[in-house]
Amino acid sequence: MSQVPERIEPAFIENEMRESYINYAMSVIRGRAIPDVRDGLKPVQRRILFGMSQLSLASNRPHKKSARIVGEVMGKYHPHGDQAIYDTMVNMAQTFSFRYPLVDGQGNFGSIDGDEPAAMRYTEARLSSISEEFLSEIDENTVNFVPNFDDSLTEPSVLPAKVPNLLLNGSWGISVGMTTQIPPHNLGEVVDAVVHLIDHPEALIEDIFKYVKGPDFPTGGIILGREGIEQAYRFGEGKIRMRGVATVEDHQIIISEIPFQVRKSTLVESIADKVRAGTIDEISDLRDESDRDGIRVVVELKRGANPQLVLNKLYKYTPLEWTFGANFLVVVDGNPRKLSIKEMLHYFLTHRRDVVRRRTQFRLQAAEERAHILEGYLKALENRDDIIKLISKSKDAAEAMASLSKKYQLSEKQADAILKMQLRRFTALETDEIHKEHDEKKKAIKEFKEILGSPQKLDKIIKDELTDIKKKYSDDRLTKISADSGEILDENAFIPDVDLLISVSVKAYASAPKEEAYRKQQRGGKGIMVMRLREGDAMKTVFVANAQDDLLLFSNAHKAYKLKAYGLYSERRDVKGDNLRGIVGMGTEEEVCALLPLDKEGTSNRYCVMASAQGILNRNLYEDYYNAHVNGIIAINPDPGDYIVDAVISHGTGDVIMASAQGMSIRFKEEDARCAGRPSKGVIGIRLDEGDKVIGFVTLEPGDPEDKILLVTENGYGKRTPIAEWEAQGRGGKGVLGIKVDDKTGNVVALEKVKDDHEIMVTTLNGKIIRIGASEVRIVSRYAKGVKLIDLDEGDKVVSVVRYEPKPDTNGASTNGTEPESE
């Protein structure tokens, strides 16, 4: 007879997938990734500790090979792969991962640098002392045991932990659609909070704050502000900002502590990457001098660097400052829940009360059973002679047991115990011992019953045990908590708002004392030293910039480099200066052609305009250059032999005046030079005679009649001429005469746009400078030679002129005084 096939019920695949995925997700949450609120352990951690206890690997016993432990755990309790078990055990042994390590490891268990631990066949382990507090009551029916993965053994569903491990060591894990990130805490603080909660069950969460100050990470560090801590404690999630500990010593920054979960090697690599990228360009050297005594990362600073500014950058751009995203997600009664800190302590306390109650019940039952046996012994002692005769007359043990039970009203257990008594127990000394033990058991039974009948006494036991644990394991906080939120300041907050006179030599040495170091003099003097030049070197250019400015440096390799003005700061004006090649990535053969301060007005509708020696004008978007870096970007794409001689930032709405060494000049609208993408070849601004070259240019804003054009020659002559004498013409012409030059004046070297209240600083090849009022320079026509501005030594020449607008003091007067004409 054929069987009728069972009817197949149709099912929607969407429902099946949804149900299966939910089952899988809950399996991962409960069985792998999220800790239990009661003992603060994930299943694999719990199984490792239980497996090690089964191997009798107590803290006072010899270590055993890790491979042996992993095999025990994998074979009996956790069939998920040996590497997963070993990695977890390694993590539990690392002093930089666990605030109170639960495994005592021997051998290479990895490092804070992220170095991998040795293979499990090389390392050894045993339980740490504090982990024994998790297991000491495991054999007293304190927790439920469940079948293992193949039903061949049983394992604890939770450990009877005496300490709130969930907060002590924290936890981190990623589950399906969920994550947990619980920071570690100080044992003494957490114990105090639990004790307070026992005494004051209705305590507010603010009361918990008085005891638990905040996380206490094993790597130390500093927590910035309490806002993130309190948010996490109240709502179960919050962002806790941490910093490493760094101090400034002898122009070095010494990092001695790093944020939790940050690898030291990662931090060092990050700093090095930021130095290479030019983000932190004040660092000259970086060394890791850490040893077994602690962390020591040395950050060497360049001369003139502001240590506080560099430290601020390290916080901003590297993992020296780190945000710990706290998320108090735990398993409660088999389900994931996000808890506040008070709820976490409450669930631990509930678990601990259940453990102590079950432990007391177990001990009561054991005491009652022993007292029952001892009562049988006492009856036997009272009737020892008769019992001996009764036993000797019985034909076997069963008859003797039955006779004893019937004649003396003994239970089966008592009769069996009497039959197993040794004759020596009938001596007087042994009799006293039995009476004494019986009295102790009666007393213990009374105490156990009182504990079970009094919640107050049960809580007192928990408090006493917690207090003993605190005395045994408590230590000082490692992590400091700063009341200051530690907001990262803009770097300009560390840089004084002062003007610097930046001097650059042909060999790319630069210095930048405050501009006030150069006092105003009279026209025609010899000037003072601007910078001590090395043998064979000569002055290239001088200009004024604010210490907070970024600078664009243009080289004869057609590149633009970005650097900070304050990085060139010099305490004195007569120094030799720093080599710019140590600050930016200039090649050994590159020379500085021009320097340009980048203003703070933004990049929209702004242009970077550059003039080349061969009369080419490049006009590109300012934003193409604003993000230049210390390694440089290609600025222009010139013809062979050409190079940048001057650059300005403009709005693109005015005119341009270009000037040549032989005194020719041209004025045309800036917009006549088309805007091209960087790097461009540019357009012809002025056509030059053979042997001539462009020395500079200025841009003119519309409608400013006060401006004059200043032209200065290499032999120290100069003049001012009204802008109106230059009529606009088409771009690309030969222009008009701007200044008459001859052997006496020498070629033109500088072109500036000045007002009457401006000052000018004239710099020479040999490093001399004279600072005079622009009004001291005579106003003459385009065809005049001008007047003598500086008395040059034999063989010396003018190389640069800079315009400066003095800042008024509080009384409205200029901040600059006067100084003798020569030094």
mmCIF file of N, CA and C in Angstrom, residues 593-677:
data_model
loop_
_atom_site.group_PDB
_atom_site.id
_atom_site.type_symbol
_atom_site.label_atom_id
_atom_site.label_comp_id
_atom_site.label_asym_id
_atom_site.label_seq_id
_atom_site.Cartn_x
_atom_site.Cartn_y
_atom_site.Cartn_z
ATOM 1 N N CYS A 593 62.008 82.785 -5.987
ATOM 2 C CA CYS A 593 61.760 83.865 -6.956
ATOM 3 C C CYS A 593 60.827 84.928 -6.398
ATOM 4 N N ALA A 594 59.834 84.499 -5.616
ATOM 5 C CA ALA A 594 58.866 85.457 -5.074
ATOM 6 C C ALA A 594 58.188 84.835 -3.869
ATOM 7 N N LEU A 595 57.708 85.693 -2.964
ATOM 8 C CA LEU A 595 56.944 85.269 -1.785
ATOM 9 C C LEU A 595 55.676 86.095 -1.731
ATOM 10 N N LEU A 596 54.566 85.438 -1.370
ATOM 11 C CA LEU A 596 53.274 86.104 -1.412
ATOM 12 C C LEU A 596 52.463 85.727 -0.172
ATOM 13 N N PRO A 597 52.075 86.696 0.673
ATOM 14 C CA PRO A 597 51.184 86.381 1.805
ATOM 15 C C PRO A 597 49.785 86.044 1.293
ATOM 16 N N LEU A 598 49.184 85.010 1.847
ATOM 17 C CA LEU A 598 47.818 84.642 1.496
ATOM 18 C C LEU A 598 46.878 85.291 2.507
ATOM 19 N N ASP A 599 46.011 86.153 2.051
ATOM 20 C CA ASP A 599 45.135 86.851 2.988
ATOM 21 C C ASP A 599 43.971 85.949 3.391
ATOM 22 N N LYS A 600 43.138 86.464 4.296
ATOM 23 C CA LYS A 600 42.081 85.650 4.906
ATOM 24 C C LYS A 600 40.694 86.049 4.423
ATOM 25 N N GLU A 601 40.610 86.681 3.278
ATOM 26 C CA GLU A 601 39.319 87.151 2.787
ATOM 27 C C GLU A 601 38.520 86.068 2.070
ATOM 28 N N GLY A 602 39.051 84.879 1.932
ATOM 29 C CA GLY A 602 38.352 83.832 1.199
ATOM 30 C C GLY A 602 38.857 83.733 -0.230
ATOM 31 N N THR A 603 38.402 82.702 -0.918
ATOM 32 C CA THR A 603 38.922 82.429 -2.259
ATOM 33 C C THR A 603 37.942 82.780 -3.376
ATOM 34 N N SER A 604 36.696 83.050 -3.059
ATOM 35 C CA SER A 604 35.720 83.311 -4.116
ATOM 36 C C SER A 604 36.020 84.642 -4.798
ATOM 37 N N ASN A 605 35.900 84.641 -6.141
ATOM 38 C CA ASN A 605 36.132 85.841 -6.963
ATOM 39 C C ASN A 605 37.512 86.449 -6.707
ATOM 40 N N ARG A 606 38.468 85.591 -6.476
ATOM 41 C CA ARG A 606 39.836 86.059 -6.257
ATOM 42 C C ARG A 606 40.750 85.346 -7.254
ATOM 43 N N TYR A 607 41.870 86.011 -7.536
ATOM 44 C CA TYR A 607 42.791 85.488 -8.538
ATOM 45 C C TYR A 607 44.222 85.573 -8.032
ATOM 46 N N CYS A 608 45.032 84.591 -8.430
ATOM 47 C CA CYS A 608 46.468 84.639 -8.193
ATOM 48 C C CYS A 608 47.109 85.050 -9.519
ATOM 49 N N VAL A 609 47.721 86.246 -9.518
ATOM 50 C CA VAL A 609 48.304 86.796 -10.742
ATOM 51 C C VAL A 609 49.817 86.756 -10.608
ATOM 52 N N MET A 610 50.500 86.205 -11.611
ATOM 53 C CA MET A 610 51.946 86.036 -11.577
ATOM 54 C C MET A 610 52.566 86.610 -12.851
ATOM 55 N N ALA A 611 53.686 87.290 -12.677
ATOM 56 C CA ALA A 611 54.425 87.821 -13.825
ATOM 57 C C ALA A 611 55.751 87.088 -13.947
ATOM 58 N N SER A 612 56.151 86.819 -15.173
ATOM 59 C CA SER A 612 57.419 86.126 -15.387
ATOM 60 C C SER A 612 58.462 87.104 -15.900
ATOM 61 N N ALA A 613 59.727 86.706 -15.863
ATOM 62 C CA ALA A 613 60.827 87.565 -16.303
ATOM 63 C C ALA A 613 60.708 87.929 -17.776
ATOM 64 N N GLN A 614 60.095 87.050 -18.588
ATOM 65 C CA GLN A 614 59.996 87.297 -20.023
ATOM 66 C C GLN A 614 58.731 88.053 -20.413
ATOM 67 N N GLY A 615 58.030 88.647 -19.409
ATOM 68 C CA GLY A 615 56.890 89.499 -19.709
ATOM 69 C C GLY A 615 55.569 88.781 -19.811
ATOM 70 N N ILE A 616 55.497 87.521 -19.366
ATOM 71 C CA ILE A 616 54.256 86.754 -19.422
ATOM 72 C C ILE A 616 53.466 86.983 -18.137
ATOM 73 N N LEU A 617 52.144 87.135 -18.286
ATOM 74 C CA LEU A 617 51.264 87.296 -17.135
ATOM 75 C C LEU A 617 50.356 86.071 -17.036
ATOM 76 N N ASN A 618 50.393 85.406 -15.884
ATOM 77 C CA ASN A 618 49.528 84.247 -15.614
ATOM 78 C C ASN A 618 48.457 84.676 -14.621
ATOM 79 N N ARG A 619 47.211 84.434 -14.970
ATOM 80 C CA ARG A 619 46.096 84.795 -14.095
ATOM 81 C C ARG A 619 45.213 83.562 -13.913
ATOM 82 N N ASN A 620 45.293 82.977 -12.706
ATOM 83 C CA ASN A 620 44.562 81.747 -12.407
ATOM 84 C C ASN A 620 43.699 81.959 -11.170
ATOM 85 N N LEU A 621 42.782 81.025 -10.912
ATOM 86 C CA LEU A 621 41.917 81.115 -9.734
ATOM 87 C C LEU A 621 42.745 80.993 -8.458
ATOM 88 N N TYR A 622 42.426 81.848 -7.516
ATOM 89 C CA TYR A 622 43.145 81.858 -6.234
ATOM 90 C C TYR A 622 43.037 80.504 -5.540
ATOM 91 N N GLU A 623 41.865 79.864 -5.638
ATOM 92 C CA GLU A 623 41.659 78.598 -4.934
ATOM 93 C C GLU A 623 42.580 77.500 -5.456
ATOM 94 N N ASP A 624 43.089 77.666 -6.685
ATOM 95 C CA ASP A 624 44.030 76.663 -7.219
ATOM 96 C C ASP A 624 45.362 76.672 -6.485
ATOM 97 N N TYR A 625 45.634 77.753 -5.762
ATOM 98 C CA TYR A 625 46.915 77.897 -5.079
ATOM 99 C C TYR A 625 46.768 77.899 -3.558
ATOM 100 N N TYR A 626 45.565 78.188 -3.095
ATOM 101 C CA TYR A 626 45.356 78.318 -1.647
ATOM 102 C C TYR A 626 45.648 77.010 -0.918
ATOM 103 N N ASN A 627 45.390 75.896 -1.576
ATOM 104 C CA ASN A 627 45.600 74.590 -0.942
ATOM 105 C C ASN A 627 46.951 73.979 -1.290
ATOM 106 N N ALA A 628 47.895 74.819 -1.670
ATOM 107 C CA ALA A 628 49.260 74.314 -1.888
ATOM 108 C C ALA A 628 49.806 73.759 -0.575
ATOM 109 N N HIS A 629 50.871 72.984 -0.628
ATOM 110 C CA HIS A 629 51.428 72.356 0.566
ATOM 111 C C HIS A 629 52.946 72.474 0.537
ATOM 112 N N VAL A 630 53.577 71.940 1.587
ATOM 113 C CA VAL A 630 55.026 72.120 1.721
ATOM 114 C C VAL A 630 55.817 71.380 0.647
ATOM 115 N N ASN A 631 55.215 70.384 0.029
ATOM 116 C CA ASN A 631 55.921 69.666 -1.030
ATOM 117 C C ASN A 631 55.757 70.330 -2.389
ATOM 118 N N GLY A 632 54.921 71.351 -2.450
ATOM 119 C CA GLY A 632 54.828 72.166 -3.646
ATOM 120 C C GLY A 632 53.856 71.666 -4.690
ATOM 121 N N ILE A 633 53.353 72.605 -5.486
ATOM 122 C CA ILE A 633 52.518 72.296 -6.644
ATOM 123 C C ILE A 633 53.088 73.054 -7.845
ATOM 124 N N ILE A 634 52.814 72.592 -9.039
ATOM 125 C CA ILE A 634 53.269 73.292 -10.245
ATOM 126 C C ILE A 634 52.443 74.569 -10.392
ATOM 127 N N ALA A 635 53.118 75.716 -10.433
ATOM 128 C CA ALA A 635 52.424 77.003 -10.463
ATOM 129 C C ALA A 635 52.123 77.461 -11.884
ATOM 130 N N ILE A 636 53.113 77.388 -12.781
ATOM 131 C CA ILE A 636 52.930 77.837 -14.160
ATOM 132 C C ILE A 636 53.608 76.849 -15.095
ATOM 133 N N ASN A 637 53.312 77.007 -16.370
ATOM 134 C CA ASN A 637 53.936 76.168 -17.395
ATOM 135 C C ASN A 637 54.644 77.089 -18.391
ATOM 136 N N PRO A 638 55.841 77.600 -18.052
ATOM 137 C CA PRO A 638 56.472 78.660 -18.842
ATOM 138 C C PRO A 638 57.303 78.106 -19.994
ATOM 139 N N ASP A 639 57.761 79.044 -20.810
ATOM 140 C CA ASP A 639 58.730 78.682 -21.835
ATOM 141 C C ASP A 639 60.079 78.404 -21.172
ATOM 142 N N PRO A 640 60.964 77.691 -21.855
ATOM 143 C CA PRO A 640 62.281 77.395 -21.263
ATOM 144 C C PRO A 640 63.021 78.677 -20.884
ATOM 145 N N GLY A 641 63.620 78.652 -19.681
ATOM 146 C CA GLY A 641 64.418 79.777 -19.222
ATOM 147 C C GLY A 641 63.624 80.865 -18.527
ATOM 148 N N ASP A 642 62.292 80.783 -18.571
ATOM 149 C CA ASP A 642 61.469 81.798 -17.922
ATOM 150 C C ASP A 642 61.194 81.391 -16.474
ATOM 151 N N TYR A 643 60.823 82.366 -15.639
ATOM 152 C CA TYR A 643 60.534 82.082 -14.236
ATOM 153 C C TYR A 643 59.691 83.221 -13.660
ATOM 154 N N ILE A 644 59.034 82.941 -12.544
ATOM 155 C CA ILE A 644 58.177 83.925 -11.883
ATOM 156 C C ILE A 644 59.050 84.962 -11.179
ATOM 157 N N VAL A 645 58.668 86.231 -11.311
ATOM 158 C CA VAL A 645 59.397 87.289 -10.612
ATOM 159 C C VAL A 645 58.532 87.992 -9.582
ATOM 160 N N ASP A 646 57.210 87.902 -9.706
ATOM 161 C CA ASP A 646 56.338 88.599 -8.765
ATOM 162 C C ASP A 646 54.955 87.953 -8.826
ATOM 163 N N ALA A 647 54.195 88.065 -7.720
ATOM 164 C CA ALA A 647 52.852 87.501 -7.665
ATOM 165 C C ALA A 647 52.015 88.327 -6.693
ATOM 166 N N VAL A 648 50.724 88.465 -6.993
ATOM 167 C CA VAL A 648 49.801 89.174 -6.107
ATOM 168 C C VAL A 648 48.463 88.446 -6.114
ATOM 169 N N ILE A 649 47.647 88.746 -5.092
ATOM 170 C CA ILE A 649 46.270 88.272 -5.046
ATOM 171 C C ILE A 649 45.377 89.456 -5.404
ATOM 172 N N SER A 650 44.453 89.269 -6.344
ATOM 173 C CA SER A 650 43.623 90.386 -6.795
ATOM 174 C C SER A 650 42.162 89.974 -6.881
ATOM 175 N N HIS A 651 41.294 91.010 -7.016
ATOM 176 C CA HIS A 651 39.874 90.774 -7.240
ATOM 177 C C HIS A 651 39.536 90.726 -8.724
ATOM 178 N N GLY A 652 40.502 91.070 -9.567
ATOM 179 C CA GLY A 652 40.300 90.948 -11.005
ATOM 180 C C GLY A 652 39.529 92.070 -11.649
ATOM 181 N N THR A 653 39.302 93.178 -10.911
ATOM 182 C CA THR A 653 38.464 94.253 -11.459
ATOM 183 C C THR A 653 39.251 95.496 -11.860
ATOM 184 N N GLY A 654 40.542 95.536 -11.548
ATOM 185 C CA GLY A 654 41.320 96.741 -11.800
ATOM 186 C C GLY A 654 42.268 96.609 -12.964
ATOM 187 N N ASP A 655 43.345 97.434 -12.895
ATOM 188 C CA ASP A 655 44.367 97.436 -13.934
ATOM 189 C C ASP A 655 45.654 96.819 -13.406
ATOM 190 N N VAL A 656 46.567 96.565 -14.318
ATOM 191 C CA VAL A 656 47.894 96.041 -13.995
ATOM 192 C C VAL A 656 48.938 96.993 -14.569
ATOM 193 N N ILE A 657 49.979 97.301 -13.776
ATOM 194 C CA ILE A 657 51.150 98.019 -14.297
ATOM 195 C C ILE A 657 52.350 97.098 -14.141
ATOM 196 N N MET A 658 52.992 96.773 -15.256
ATOM 197 C CA MET A 658 54.195 95.954 -15.249
ATOM 198 C C MET A 658 55.389 96.842 -15.565
ATOM 199 N N ALA A 659 56.541 96.517 -14.945
ATOM 200 C CA ALA A 659 57.753 97.310 -15.173
ATOM 201 C C ALA A 659 58.916 96.386 -15.477
ATOM 202 N N SER A 660 59.863 96.920 -16.285
ATOM 203 C CA SER A 660 61.024 96.133 -16.673
ATOM 204 C C SER A 660 62.288 96.726 -16.073
ATOM 205 N N ALA A 661 63.372 95.982 -16.140
ATOM 206 C CA ALA A 661 64.642 96.412 -15.568
ATOM 207 C C ALA A 661 65.173 97.657 -16.265
ATOM 208 N N GLN A 662 64.872 97.816 -17.552
ATOM 209 C CA GLN A 662 65.393 98.962 -18.305
ATOM 210 C C GLN A 662 64.453 100.167 -18.240
ATOM 211 N N GLY A 663 63.474 100.127 -17.339
ATOM 212 C CA GLY A 663 62.640 101.286 -17.080
ATOM 213 C C GLY A 663 61.359 101.359 -17.864
ATOM 214 N N MET A 664 61.038 100.365 -18.696
ATOM 215 C CA MET A 664 59.802 100.385 -19.454
ATOM 216 C C MET A 664 58.648 99.893 -18.574
ATOM 217 N N SER A 665 57.438 100.366 -18.884
ATOM 218 C CA SER A 665 56.275 99.979 -18.092
ATOM 219 C C SER A 665 55.048 100.014 -18.969
ATOM 220 N N ILE A 666 54.017 99.274 -18.556
ATOM 221 C CA ILE A 666 52.781 99.211 -19.323
ATOM 222 C C ILE A 666 51.611 99.053 -18.369
ATOM 223 N N ARG A 667 50.476 99.695 -18.726
ATOM 224 C CA ARG A 667 49.247 99.598 -17.939
ATOM 225 C C ARG A 667 48.143 99.049 -18.833
ATOM 226 N N PHE A 668 47.441 98.010 -18.325
ATOM 227 C CA PHE A 668 46.305 97.464 -19.064
ATOM 228 C C PHE A 668 45.334 96.829 -18.069
ATOM 229 N N LYS A 669 44.133 96.547 -18.563
ATOM 230 C CA LYS A 669 43.124 95.945 -17.688
ATOM 231 C C LYS A 669 43.496 94.502 -17.357
ATOM 232 N N GLU A 670 43.334 94.165 -16.070
ATOM 233 C CA GLU A 670 43.684 92.804 -15.635
ATOM 234 C C GLU A 670 42.856 91.762 -16.357
ATOM 235 N N GLU A 671 41.590 92.076 -16.619
ATOM 236 C CA GLU A 671 40.713 91.098 -17.244
ATOM 237 C C GLU A 671 41.124 90.797 -18.684
ATOM 238 N N ASP A 672 42.044 91.630 -19.243
ATOM 239 C CA ASP A 672 42.553 91.330 -20.588
ATOM 240 C C ASP A 672 43.396 90.059 -20.585
ATOM 241 N N ALA A 673 43.925 89.707 -19.414
ATOM 242 C CA ALA A 673 44.665 88.445 -19.285
ATOM 243 C C ALA A 673 43.666 87.366 -18.892
ATOM 244 N N ARG A 674 43.396 86.451 -19.797
ATOM 245 C CA ARG A 674 42.354 85.462 -19.533
ATOM 246 C C ARG A 674 42.714 84.587 -18.338
ATOM 247 N N CYS A 675 41.696 84.153 -17.626
ATOM 248 C CA CYS A 675 41.885 83.256 -16.475
ATOM 249 C C CYS A 675 41.959 81.826 -16.984
ATOM 250 N N ALA A 676 43.032 81.149 -16.664
ATOM 251 C CA ALA A 676 43.232 79.766 -17.121
ATOM 252 C C ALA A 676 43.417 78.854 -15.910
ATOM 253 N N GLY A 677 43.288 77.584 -16.153
ATOM 254 C CA GLY A 677 43.486 76.621 -15.075
ATOM 255 C C GLY A 677 44.958 76.406 -14.804
#
